[in-house]
mmCIF file of C-alpha atoms and ligand atoms in Angstrom:
data_model
loop_
_atom_site.group_PDB
_atom_site.id
_atom_site.type_symbol
_atom_site.label_atom_id
_atom_site.label_comp_id
_atom_site.label_asym_id
_atom_site.label_seq_id
_atom_site.Cartn_x
_atom_site.Cartn_y
_atom_site.Cartn_z
ATOM 1 C CA MET A 1 0.248 -0.003 0.028
ATOM 2 C CA ALA A 2 1.499 3.303 -0.845
ATOM 3 C CA THR A 3 2.332 5.715 2.097
ATOM 4 C CA ALA A 4 0.545 9.066 2.034
ATOM 5 C CA VAL A 5 3.123 11.987 1.985
ATOM 6 C CA VAL A 6 2.757 14.112 4.898
ATOM 7 C CA LYS A 7 3.241 17.850 3.874
ATOM 8 C CA SER A 8 5.474 20.342 5.582
ATOM 9 C CA ASN A 9 3.021 23.341 7.436
ATOM 10 C CA VAL A 10 4.904 26.607 6.251
ATOM 11 C CA VAL A 11 3.838 30.168 7.641
ATOM 12 C CA ILE A 12 4.464 33.140 5.475
ATOM 13 C CA LEU A 13 5.148 36.284 7.202
ATOM 14 C CA ALA A 14 4.683 39.064 5.250
ATOM 15 C CA THR A 15 6.829 42.383 6.128
ATOM 16 C CA GLY A 16 6.356 44.337 2.543
ATOM 17 C CA GLY A 17 9.234 45.404 0.307
ATOM 18 C CA THR A 18 9.220 45.081 -3.593
ATOM 19 C CA ILE A 19 7.971 41.447 -3.670
ATOM 20 C CA ALA A 20 4.515 43.174 -2.636
ATOM 21 C CA GLY A 21 5.333 45.931 -4.767
ATOM 22 C CA ALA A 22 3.492 47.247 -8.038
ATOM 23 C CA GLY A 23 4.263 49.737 -10.813
ATOM 24 C CA ALA A 24 2.425 51.602 -13.203
ATOM 25 C CA THR A 25 3.494 49.967 -16.248
ATOM 26 C CA ALA A 26 5.790 46.838 -17.189
ATOM 27 C CA ALA A 27 8.613 48.454 -17.895
ATOM 28 C CA ASN A 28 8.448 50.228 -14.281
ATOM 29 C CA SER A 29 11.301 47.905 -12.859
ATOM 30 C CA ALA A 30 12.849 50.587 -10.536
ATOM 31 C CA THR A 31 10.415 52.870 -10.061
ATOM 32 C CA TYR A 32 7.208 51.549 -8.546
ATOM 33 C CA GLN A 33 5.532 51.382 -5.072
ATOM 34 C CA ALA A 34 6.806 48.802 -2.342
ATOM 35 C CA ALA A 35 4.516 46.955 -0.028
ATOM 36 C CA LYS A 36 1.413 47.034 -2.047
ATOM 37 C CA VAL A 37 -0.191 43.638 -2.573
ATOM 38 C CA PRO A 38 -1.370 41.874 0.292
ATOM 39 C CA ILE A 39 0.508 38.451 1.240
ATOM 40 C CA ASP A 40 -2.602 35.972 0.119
ATOM 41 C CA LYS A 41 -2.407 37.601 -3.072
ATOM 42 C CA LEU A 42 1.151 36.719 -3.552
ATOM 43 C CA ILE A 43 0.288 33.285 -2.540
ATOM 44 C CA ALA A 44 -2.659 33.089 -4.815
ATOM 45 C CA GLY A 45 -0.126 34.063 -7.324
ATOM 46 C CA VAL A 46 1.963 31.086 -7.334
ATOM 47 C CA PRO A 47 -0.194 28.056 -7.105
ATOM 48 C CA GLU A 48 3.057 25.395 -7.722
ATOM 49 C CA LEU A 49 3.302 26.500 -4.125
ATOM 50 C CA ARG A 50 0.653 23.987 -3.485
ATOM 51 C CA ASP A 51 3.032 21.108 -4.939
ATOM 52 C CA ILE A 52 5.847 21.589 -2.049
ATOM 53 C CA ALA A 53 3.778 22.214 1.015
ATOM 54 C CA THR A 54 0.712 23.808 2.721
ATOM 55 C CA PHE A 55 1.150 27.525 3.254
ATOM 56 C CA ARG A 56 -0.758 30.214 5.205
ATOM 57 C CA GLY A 57 0.259 33.854 4.813
ATOM 58 C CA GLU A 58 0.348 36.366 7.794
ATOM 59 C CA GLN A 59 0.588 39.942 6.949
ATOM 60 C CA VAL A 60 2.798 41.166 9.966
ATOM 61 C CA PHE A 61 3.510 44.447 8.366
ATOM 62 C CA GLN A 62 2.889 46.407 4.818
ATOM 63 C CA VAL A 63 5.742 48.470 5.098
ATOM 64 C CA ALA A 64 9.030 49.449 2.550
ATOM 65 C CA SER A 65 11.640 47.897 4.497
ATOM 66 C CA GLU A 66 13.869 51.416 4.990
ATOM 67 C CA SER A 67 10.706 51.902 7.345
ATOM 68 C CA PHE A 68 11.578 48.891 9.724
ATOM 69 C CA THR A 69 12.379 50.408 13.256
ATOM 70 C CA ASN A 70 13.589 48.474 16.271
ATOM 71 C CA GLU A 71 9.935 48.074 17.591
ATOM 72 C CA LYS A 72 9.102 46.579 14.103
ATOM 73 C CA LEU A 73 12.104 44.201 14.133
ATOM 74 C CA ILE A 74 11.013 42.868 17.874
ATOM 75 C CA THR A 75 7.748 42.383 17.070
ATOM 76 C CA LEU A 76 8.598 40.236 13.985
ATOM 77 C CA GLY A 77 11.040 38.260 15.949
ATOM 78 C CA LYS A 78 8.538 37.503 18.772
ATOM 79 C CA ARG A 79 5.820 36.086 16.168
ATOM 80 C CA LEU A 80 8.874 34.303 14.468
ATOM 81 C CA ALA A 81 9.981 32.557 18.132
ATOM 82 C CA ALA A 82 6.468 31.710 18.786
ATOM 83 C CA LEU A 83 5.773 29.891 15.267
ATOM 84 C CA ALA A 84 8.870 28.228 15.537
ATOM 85 C CA LYS A 85 7.907 26.776 18.776
ATOM 86 C CA ASP A 86 4.416 25.484 17.432
ATOM 87 C CA PRO A 87 4.523 22.042 16.923
ATOM 88 C CA GLY A 88 2.177 22.399 13.994
ATOM 89 C CA VAL A 89 4.478 24.629 12.080
ATOM 90 C CA ASP A 90 7.452 23.408 10.185
ATOM 91 C CA GLY A 91 9.060 26.388 8.894
ATOM 92 C CA VAL A 92 8.720 29.800 8.536
ATOM 93 C CA ILE A 93 9.318 32.260 5.269
ATOM 94 C CA ILE A 94 9.421 36.027 5.806
ATOM 95 C CA THR A 95 8.863 38.288 2.943
ATOM 96 C CA HIS A 96 10.906 41.373 3.070
ATOM 97 C CA GLY A 97 11.889 44.527 1.458
ATOM 98 C CA THR A 98 15.664 44.006 -0.084
ATOM 99 C CA ASP A 99 17.133 47.284 1.352
ATOM 100 C CA THR A 100 17.112 45.739 5.028
ATOM 101 C CA ILE A 101 17.124 41.980 4.726
ATOM 102 C CA GLU A 102 20.679 41.809 5.970
ATOM 103 C CA GLU A 103 20.163 43.887 9.103
ATOM 104 C CA THR A 104 16.733 41.467 9.948
ATOM 105 C CA SER A 105 18.186 38.473 8.963
ATOM 106 C CA PHE A 106 21.652 39.264 11.042
ATOM 107 C CA SER A 107 19.596 40.290 13.913
ATOM 108 C CA LEU A 108 16.966 36.932 13.776
ATOM 109 C CA THR A 109 19.892 34.954 13.785
ATOM 110 C CA LEU A 110 21.278 36.313 16.965
ATOM 111 C CA THR A 111 18.234 36.374 18.622
ATOM 112 C CA VAL A 112 15.891 33.492 17.598
ATOM 113 C CA HIS A 113 16.724 30.190 18.715
ATOM 114 C CA THR A 114 14.857 27.525 16.395
ATOM 115 C CA ASP A 115 16.003 24.128 14.695
ATOM 116 C CA LYS A 116 13.612 24.801 12.009
ATOM 117 C CA PRO A 117 13.967 26.267 8.713
ATOM 118 C CA ILE A 118 13.707 30.109 8.215
ATOM 119 C CA VAL A 119 14.111 31.682 5.045
ATOM 120 C CA ILE A 120 14.008 35.412 4.220
ATOM 121 C CA VAL A 121 13.180 36.259 0.804
ATOM 122 C CA GLY A 122 12.409 39.471 -1.505
ATOM 123 C CA SER A 123 12.520 40.506 -5.090
ATOM 124 C CA MET A 124 14.531 43.368 -7.163
ATOM 125 C CA ARG A 125 11.385 43.872 -9.185
ATOM 126 C CA PRO A 126 7.790 44.275 -8.489
ATOM 127 C CA GLY A 127 5.317 41.735 -9.596
ATOM 128 C CA THR A 128 3.997 43.863 -12.023
ATOM 129 C CA ALA A 129 7.557 44.145 -14.043
ATOM 130 C CA MET A 130 9.021 42.206 -17.247
ATOM 131 C CA SER A 131 10.905 39.703 -15.683
ATOM 132 C CA ALA A 132 9.906 39.988 -12.155
ATOM 133 C CA ASP A 133 11.743 38.259 -9.811
ATOM 134 C CA GLY A 134 9.215 37.587 -6.617
ATOM 135 C CA THR A 135 7.616 34.812 -7.833
ATOM 136 C CA LEU A 136 10.490 32.274 -8.711
ATOM 137 C CA ASN A 137 12.217 33.512 -5.584
ATOM 138 C CA LEU A 138 8.830 33.047 -3.221
ATOM 139 C CA TYR A 139 8.880 29.431 -4.857
ATOM 140 C CA ASP A 140 12.596 28.498 -4.315
ATOM 141 C CA ALA A 141 12.132 29.964 -0.629
ATOM 142 C CA ALA A 142 9.289 27.683 -0.412
ATOM 143 C CA ALA A 143 11.266 24.870 -1.438
ATOM 144 C CA VAL A 144 13.814 25.713 0.862
ATOM 145 C CA ALA A 145 11.716 26.134 4.024
ATOM 146 C CA ALA A 146 9.768 23.057 3.444
ATOM 147 C CA ASP A 147 12.700 20.659 3.438
ATOM 148 C CA ARG A 148 13.417 19.510 6.934
ATOM 149 C CA SER A 149 17.161 19.764 6.029
ATOM 150 C CA SER A 150 17.173 23.228 5.844
ATOM 151 C CA GLY A 151 17.068 23.617 9.330
ATOM 152 C CA GLY A 152 19.763 23.964 12.227
ATOM 153 C CA LYS A 153 21.417 26.751 9.660
ATOM 154 C CA SER A 154 19.510 30.140 11.807
ATOM 155 C CA MET A 155 18.173 32.252 9.193
ATOM 156 C CA LEU A 156 18.357 31.610 5.178
ATOM 157 C CA ILE A 157 17.921 34.069 2.776
ATOM 158 C CA VAL A 158 16.655 32.758 -0.788
ATOM 159 C CA MET A 159 17.274 35.141 -3.725
ATOM 160 C CA LYS A 160 18.135 34.419 -7.353
ATOM 161 C CA ASP A 161 18.473 30.376 -7.185
ATOM 162 C CA ASP A 162 21.060 30.783 -4.399
ATOM 163 C CA ILE A 163 20.657 29.684 -0.529
ATOM 164 C CA LEU A 164 22.676 31.918 1.258
ATOM 165 C CA SER A 165 23.544 32.452 5.142
ATOM 166 C CA GLY A 166 21.363 34.872 6.849
ATOM 167 C CA ARG A 167 24.779 35.671 8.995
ATOM 168 C CA ASP A 168 27.215 36.488 6.410
ATOM 169 C CA SER A 169 25.260 37.865 3.488
ATOM 170 C CA GLY A 170 24.206 41.032 2.477
ATOM 171 C CA MET A 171 23.370 43.175 -0.966
ATOM 172 C CA ARG A 172 25.982 43.800 -3.076
ATOM 173 C CA ILE A 173 24.042 45.926 -5.451
ATOM 174 C CA ASN A 174 20.494 47.457 -5.756
ATOM 175 C CA SER A 175 19.543 47.648 -9.158
ATOM 176 C CA LYS A 176 19.876 43.550 -10.297
ATOM 177 C CA THR A 177 18.423 40.449 -9.690
ATOM 178 C CA ASN A 178 21.561 38.731 -8.536
ATOM 179 C CA ALA A 179 21.870 41.852 -5.863
ATOM 180 C CA PHE A 180 22.697 39.339 -2.999
ATOM 181 C CA GLY A 181 26.051 37.645 -1.910
ATOM 182 C CA SER A 182 28.511 36.220 0.645
ATOM 183 C CA GLN A 183 32.016 36.583 1.007
ATOM 184 C CA TRP A 184 31.934 32.720 1.747
ATOM 185 C CA GLY A 185 29.576 31.371 -1.227
ATOM 186 C CA ALA A 186 26.223 30.306 -1.312
ATOM 187 C CA LEU A 187 25.113 27.533 0.887
ATOM 188 C CA GLY A 188 23.466 26.340 -1.905
ATOM 189 C CA SER A 189 21.105 26.143 -4.819
ATOM 190 C CA VAL A 190 17.522 25.491 -5.694
ATOM 191 C CA VAL A 191 16.729 24.371 -9.290
ATOM 192 C CA GLU A 192 12.993 23.672 -9.987
ATOM 193 C CA GLY A 193 11.986 23.455 -6.505
ATOM 194 C CA LYS A 194 14.709 20.999 -5.386
ATOM 195 C CA THR A 195 17.192 21.982 -3.105
ATOM 196 C CA TYR A 196 21.092 21.492 -3.408
ATOM 197 C CA ARG A 197 23.808 21.936 -0.657
ATOM 198 C CA PHE A 198 27.424 23.083 -1.339
ATOM 199 C CA ARG A 199 28.480 24.069 2.323
ATOM 200 C CA ALA A 200 27.431 24.220 5.810
ATOM 201 C CA PRO A 201 27.130 27.829 7.552
ATOM 202 C CA VAL A 202 30.815 29.039 9.162
ATOM 203 C CA LYS A 203 29.299 30.643 12.061
ATOM 204 C CA ARG A 204 27.946 28.977 15.089
ATOM 205 C CA HIS A 205 24.477 28.315 15.046
ATOM 206 C CA THR A 206 21.752 30.675 16.790
ATOM 207 C CA MET A 207 20.598 27.707 19.406
ATOM 208 C CA ASN A 208 23.835 28.774 21.017
ATOM 209 C CA SER A 209 23.464 32.236 21.158
ATOM 210 C CA GLU A 210 23.417 34.335 24.571
ATOM 211 C CA PHE A 211 20.537 36.468 23.298
ATOM 212 C CA ASP A 212 16.837 35.717 22.935
ATOM 213 C CA ILE A 213 14.109 37.205 21.580
ATOM 214 C CA GLU A 214 11.819 35.925 24.048
ATOM 215 C CA THR A 215 13.128 37.411 27.108
ATOM 216 C CA THR A 216 13.494 40.944 25.095
ATOM 217 C CA PRO A 217 11.196 43.707 25.956
ATOM 218 C CA PRO A 218 8.787 44.947 23.416
ATOM 219 C CA CYS A 219 10.994 47.846 22.347
ATOM 220 C CA PRO A 220 13.776 48.537 24.956
ATOM 221 C CA ARG A 221 14.888 52.137 24.190
ATOM 222 C CA CYS A 222 11.582 53.054 22.248
HETATM 223 N N1 LIG B 301 13.152 50.431 -0.741
HETATM 224 C C1 LIG B 301 12.222 49.259 -0.636
HETATM 225 C C2 LIG B 301 12.210 48.448 0.777
HETATM 226 O O1 LIG B 301 13.595 48.130 0.958
HETATM 227 C C3 LIG B 301 12.133 48.277 -1.780
HETATM 228 C C4 LIG B 301 13.204 47.733 -2.111
HETATM 229 C C5 LIG B 301 13.314 46.328 -2.233
HETATM 230 O O2 LIG B 301 12.560 45.116 -1.945
HETATM 231 O O3 LIG B 301 14.163 45.629 -3.233
HETATM 232 O O4 LIG B 301 11.315 47.515 0.900
#
């Protein structure tokens, strides 16, 4: 008798950015409004996600990421930590504006203790633009978040087919879809929804961090 495959349950915490952006015309790849499209619409726009796992969206914020404050970062981190503890959640994706993905991924790597896959994803072009990259980036992020072997590696950034360490990666150019990189190279790659690993993260895992978002007050210096 065939064994039923149990799909992972993945929550997408949406915060805005270009991946939720919209422009006036398809030629507007660089001038557009970030943080316009709600997460449920983004999920509905990629029906192939259903082949990978079960997804549910939560609209935490709807902002361009330069509008992230300490308070927002802590709110996001606390929600992430709560979901990571939930036995019904196997992985979490955060959609985020690319301008401060590296700050958020570094902070959450230091402060959220979990062995579950956590993936941060954005895009360089809004969904209304020609050759928009958000759809594939979200699909790739889904593949990584639903893969249990992505756990125990702290935050992962998935952009332009690359799986990058959320601790040592950043934006290197703000006008191209291959905007992100790490001086250590990518941890792996995603091709047609399959993940391939090249190396383990260099730095120690967040489970050993002395910082903990769960004991952080809502906003220490606000
Ligand atoms: N500046 C906006 C933000 O960081 C858009 C940049 C982007 O997502 O690529 O949210």
